[in-house]
Amino acid sequence: MASRSVIPADPRSGDARAEAREAPRRRSVEEELRIAQALGEHFETVWRSLRRFGVGESQADDAAQHVFVAFAARIEVVELGRERPYLLGIAARVAANFRRQHARLREEPVESVDVAPSSERNPESLLVQQQRREQLDRALATLPDLQRQVFVLYELEGFSLPEIARALEIPLGTATSRLRRARDAFEAWVDQHLPSPSGDS
C-alpha cells in the first residue's frame, strides 16, 4: 500500500508532527535499532489490535504505518521495555481517528495471526474458529470506542489496568470504570445473541 505522510492526531505529539514533517531530529543508531526491533516484534500485535479497535481490513496496513511513524517520532521518550503498551496506546487513538475518517464500523471479521496446530486445522474446527471470530467481531462493534479500547487491551491483549491507564493516559479509576461497563455490555450481547450452553443436550 502506498505510504502516507500524515501522522495521526495525538495530544502528546504536536511538536513531533511538525518535527517529522519539517526538520526531523537525527536519531541515534540505538534508537533506529529500537524502532526496527519494535516493528519486527510488534507489527502483528498492532495490526490485530487495530482490527479489534474497529479499523477495516483495507485500512489496517495504512493505520499500522501511522502507528509506527508516530512511535518513531517519539522514540526518545519511550521507556525501554515499554514499547508494546506505548504502541497500543497510539493504536487506540489511530483507530478512533480512522473510524471517524472512514465512517465505517467494521468490515470483515478479525483474522487472528495465531496459527492453530495442524492437527486442529480440519474444516470443522476452522469453521468453528471463524464463527467465533465473527461473533467476537460483532460484539466488539457494539461497544463505544473508549470502552472498547480498555476491553481489548485487558481481555484480549492481557494488559493490567495500571498498564492500560498509563498507555491511554487516563486515570486508573476511569480505566476500571470503562472495563466494567464494557464487560457488562459484552455479557449482555452474549446473553442476547448466543445460545446458552445449558441448552445443549
GROMACS .gro file of C-alpha atoms in nm:
model
  201
    1MET     CA    1   0.000   0.000   0.000
    2ALA     CA    2   0.126   0.348  -0.082
    3SER     CA    3   0.290   0.536   0.201
    4ARG     CA    4   0.101   0.822   0.360
    5SER     CA    5   0.281   1.108   0.527
    6VAL     CA    6   0.004   1.216   0.764
    7ILE     CA    7   0.082   1.147   1.129
    8PRO     CA    8  -0.229   1.075   1.339
    9ALA     CA    9  -0.361   1.334   1.580
   10ASP     CA   10  -0.203   1.273   1.918
   11PRO     CA   11  -0.209   1.526   2.201
   12ARG     CA   12   0.138   1.416   2.306
   13SER     CA   13   0.298   1.459   1.968
   14GLY     CA   14   0.213   1.804   1.827
   15ASP     CA   15   0.577   1.906   1.828
   16ALA     CA   16   0.675   1.566   1.692
   17ARG     CA   17   0.438   1.603   1.396
   18ALA     CA   18   0.590   1.936   1.295
   19GLU     CA   19   0.939   1.799   1.353
   20ALA     CA   20   0.873   1.491   1.140
   21ARG     CA   21   0.735   1.699   0.852
   22GLU     CA   22   0.990   1.979   0.852
   23ALA     CA   23   1.321   1.904   1.023
   24PRO     CA   24   1.336   1.554   1.173
   25ARG     CA   25   1.567   1.511   1.468
   26ARG     CA   26   1.858   1.288   1.377
   27ARG     CA   27   1.803   0.962   1.561
   28SER     CA   28   2.086   0.767   1.715
   29VAL     CA   29   2.185   0.421   1.596
   30GLU     CA   30   2.039   0.277   1.916
   31GLU     CA   31   1.704   0.447   1.850
   32GLU     CA   32   1.696   0.321   1.492
   33LEU     CA   33   1.760  -0.030   1.620
   34ARG     CA   34   1.479   0.003   1.876
   35ILE     CA   35   1.239   0.116   1.603
   36ALA     CA   36   1.337  -0.173   1.377
   37GLN     CA   37   1.306  -0.420   1.664
   38ALA     CA   38   0.964  -0.284   1.764
   39LEU     CA   39   0.845  -0.314   1.405
   40GLY     CA   40   0.962  -0.674   1.383
   41GLU     CA   41   0.829  -0.780   1.722
   42HIS     CA   42   0.503  -0.588   1.748
   43PHE     CA   43   0.366  -0.526   1.398
   44GLU     CA   44   0.125  -0.821   1.409
   45THR     CA   45   0.002  -0.721   1.755
   46VAL     CA   46  -0.054  -0.362   1.642
   47TRP     CA   47  -0.232  -0.476   1.324
   48ARG     CA   48  -0.455  -0.720   1.513
   49SER     CA   49  -0.538  -0.460   1.778
   50LEU     CA   50  -0.627  -0.202   1.514
   51ARG     CA   51  -0.873  -0.450   1.366
   52ARG     CA   52  -1.020  -0.519   1.710
   53PHE     CA   53  -1.044  -0.144   1.770
   54GLY     CA   54  -1.264  -0.130   1.460
   55VAL     CA   55  -1.031  -0.040   1.171
   56GLY     CA   56  -1.139  -0.210   0.849
   57GLU     CA   57  -0.904  -0.463   0.697
   58SER     CA   58  -0.845  -0.247   0.389
   59GLN     CA   59  -0.724   0.037   0.615
   60ALA     CA   60  -0.532  -0.172   0.870
   61ASP     CA   61  -0.194  -0.161   0.695
   62ASP     CA   62  -0.218   0.215   0.650
   63ALA     CA   63  -0.324   0.262   1.012
   64ALA     CA   64  -0.037   0.044   1.134
   65GLN     CA   65   0.204   0.261   0.937
   66HIS     CA   66   0.062   0.568   1.112
   67VAL     CA   67   0.122   0.400   1.447
   68PHE     CA   68   0.487   0.327   1.377
   69VAL     CA   69   0.551   0.673   1.227
   70ALA     CA   70   0.417   0.831   1.547
   71PHE     CA   71   0.617   0.584   1.756
   72ALA     CA   72   0.939   0.665   1.569
   73ALA     CA   73   0.878   1.039   1.610
   74ARG     CA   74   0.860   0.994   1.989
   75ILE     CA   75   1.114   0.715   2.035
   76GLU     CA   76   1.330   0.928   2.264
   77VAL     CA   77   1.055   0.939   2.531
   78VAL     CA   78   0.954   0.572   2.511
   79GLU     CA   79   1.093   0.382   2.808
   80LEU     CA   80   1.295   0.071   2.735
   81GLY     CA   81   1.078  -0.236   2.771
   82ARG     CA   82   0.753  -0.039   2.734
   83GLU     CA   83   0.739  -0.031   2.356
   84ARG     CA   84   0.436  -0.261   2.328
   85PRO     CA   85   0.199  -0.068   2.559
   86TYR     CA   86   0.315   0.260   2.406
   87LEU     CA   87   0.242   0.129   2.056
   88LEU     CA   88  -0.103   0.003   2.153
   89GLY     CA   89  -0.184   0.334   2.320
   90ILE     CA   90  -0.106   0.504   1.989
   91ALA     CA   91  -0.303   0.235   1.804
   92ALA     CA   92  -0.615   0.310   2.010
   93ARG     CA   93  -0.603   0.677   1.908
   94VAL     CA   94  -0.520   0.600   1.545
   95ALA     CA   95  -0.812   0.356   1.528
   96ALA     CA   96  -1.051   0.619   1.664
   97ASN     CA   97  -0.928   0.865   1.401
   98PHE     CA   98  -0.966   0.613   1.119
   99ARG     CA   99  -1.315   0.518   1.230
  100ARG     CA  100  -1.419   0.883   1.223
  101GLN     CA  101  -1.250   0.949   0.890
  102HIS     CA  102  -1.393   0.649   0.711
  103ALA     CA  103  -1.727   0.637   0.898
  104ARG     CA  104  -1.724   0.259   0.886
  105LEU     CA  105  -1.779   0.047   1.195
  106ARG     CA  106  -1.648  -0.284   1.066
  107GLU     CA  107  -1.554  -0.469   0.751
  108GLU     CA  108  -1.458  -0.831   0.771
  109PRO     CA  109  -1.407  -1.037   1.088
  110VAL     CA  110  -1.078  -1.002   1.272
  111GLU     CA  111  -0.828  -1.255   1.147
  112SER     CA  112  -0.606  -1.399   1.416
  113VAL     CA  113  -0.236  -1.411   1.340
  114ASP     CA  114  -0.201  -1.720   1.556
  115VAL     CA  115  -0.171  -2.043   1.362
  116ALA     CA  116  -0.352  -2.343   1.504
  117PRO     CA  117  -0.167  -2.674   1.527
  118SER     CA  118  -0.200  -2.879   1.210
  119SER     CA  119  -0.395  -3.150   1.394
  120GLU     CA  120  -0.672  -2.896   1.459
  121ARG     CA  121  -0.683  -2.745   1.113
  122ASN     CA  122  -0.968  -2.952   0.974
  123PRO     CA  123  -1.272  -2.797   0.804
  124GLU     CA  124  -1.496  -2.832   1.109
  125SER     CA  125  -1.253  -2.669   1.353
  126LEU     CA  126  -1.172  -2.391   1.106
  127LEU     CA  127  -1.543  -2.319   1.067
  128VAL     CA  128  -1.588  -2.302   1.444
  129GLN     CA  129  -1.290  -2.067   1.476
  130GLN     CA  130  -1.426  -1.845   1.201
  131GLN     CA  131  -1.768  -1.832   1.364
  132ARG     CA  132  -1.615  -1.738   1.698
  133ARG     CA  133  -1.410  -1.461   1.539
  134GLU     CA  134  -1.720  -1.325   1.369
  135GLN     CA  135  -1.913  -1.333   1.697
  136LEU     CA  136  -1.632  -1.152   1.878
  137ASP     CA  137  -1.617  -0.901   1.595
  138ARG     CA  138  -1.988  -0.825   1.620
  139ALA     CA  139  -1.980  -0.798   1.998
  140LEU     CA  140  -1.684  -0.558   1.995
  141ALA     CA  141  -1.857  -0.343   1.733
  142THR     CA  142  -2.137  -0.269   1.982
  143LEU     CA  143  -1.901  -0.115   2.239
  144PRO     CA  144  -1.830   0.261   2.246
  145ASP     CA  145  -1.474   0.337   2.138
  146LEU     CA  146  -1.343   0.431   2.483
  147GLN     CA  147  -1.484   0.118   2.646
  148ARG     CA  148  -1.373  -0.096   2.355
  149GLN     CA  149  -1.012   0.022   2.387
  150VAL     CA  150  -0.990  -0.083   2.751
  151PHE     CA  151  -1.174  -0.411   2.691
  152VAL     CA  152  -0.946  -0.513   2.404
  153LEU     CA  153  -0.628  -0.424   2.590
  154TYR     CA  154  -0.736  -0.601   2.910
  155GLU     CA  155  -0.932  -0.904   2.791
  156LEU     CA  156  -0.761  -0.977   2.458
  157GLU     CA  157  -0.408  -0.837   2.488
  158GLY     CA  158  -0.351  -0.919   2.855
  159PHE     CA  159  -0.259  -0.575   2.991
  160SER     CA  160  -0.318  -0.488   3.355
  161LEU     CA  161  -0.541  -0.193   3.441
  162PRO     CA  162  -0.245   0.022   3.556
  163GLU     CA  163  -0.070  -0.051   3.225
  164ILE     CA  164  -0.384   0.043   3.031
  165ALA     CA  165  -0.430   0.364   3.227
  166ARG     CA  166  -0.073   0.461   3.150
  167ALA     CA  167  -0.091   0.365   2.782
  168LEU     CA  168  -0.416   0.557   2.726
  169GLU     CA  169  -0.318   0.842   2.960
  170ILE     CA  170  -0.631   0.814   3.172
  171PRO     CA  171  -0.681   0.777   3.550
  172LEU     CA  172  -0.682   0.423   3.684
  173GLY     CA  173  -1.036   0.471   3.812
  174THR     CA  174  -1.150   0.569   3.463
  175ALA     CA  175  -0.991   0.259   3.312
  176THR     CA  176  -1.157   0.042   3.576
  177SER     CA  177  -1.497   0.201   3.516
  178ARG     CA  178  -1.471   0.165   3.138
  179LEU     CA  179  -1.373  -0.201   3.170
  180ARG     CA  180  -1.667  -0.271   3.400
  181ARG     CA  181  -1.915  -0.106   3.163
  182ALA     CA  182  -1.760  -0.281   2.862
  183ARG     CA  183  -1.785  -0.620   3.034
  184ASP     CA  184  -2.149  -0.557   3.123
  185ALA     CA  185  -2.228  -0.462   2.763
  186PHE     CA  186  -2.032  -0.754   2.622
  187GLU     CA  187  -2.204  -1.004   2.852
  188ALA     CA  188  -2.544  -0.856   2.767
  189TRP     CA  189  -2.469  -0.902   2.396
  190VAL     CA  190  -2.362  -1.262   2.453
  191ASP     CA  191  -2.677  -1.337   2.655
  192GLN     CA  192  -2.895  -1.187   2.383
  193HIS     CA  193  -2.729  -1.331   2.073
  194LEU     CA  194  -2.562  -1.659   2.168
  195PRO     CA  195  -2.738  -1.975   2.285
  196SER     CA  196  -2.676  -2.083   2.642
  197PRO     CA  197  -2.453  -2.393   2.674
  198SER     CA  198  -2.706  -2.532   2.923
  199GLY     CA  199  -2.949  -2.570   2.636
  200ASP     CA  200  -2.731  -2.835   2.473
  201SER     CA  201  -2.815  -3.195   2.536
   0.00000   0.00000   0.00000
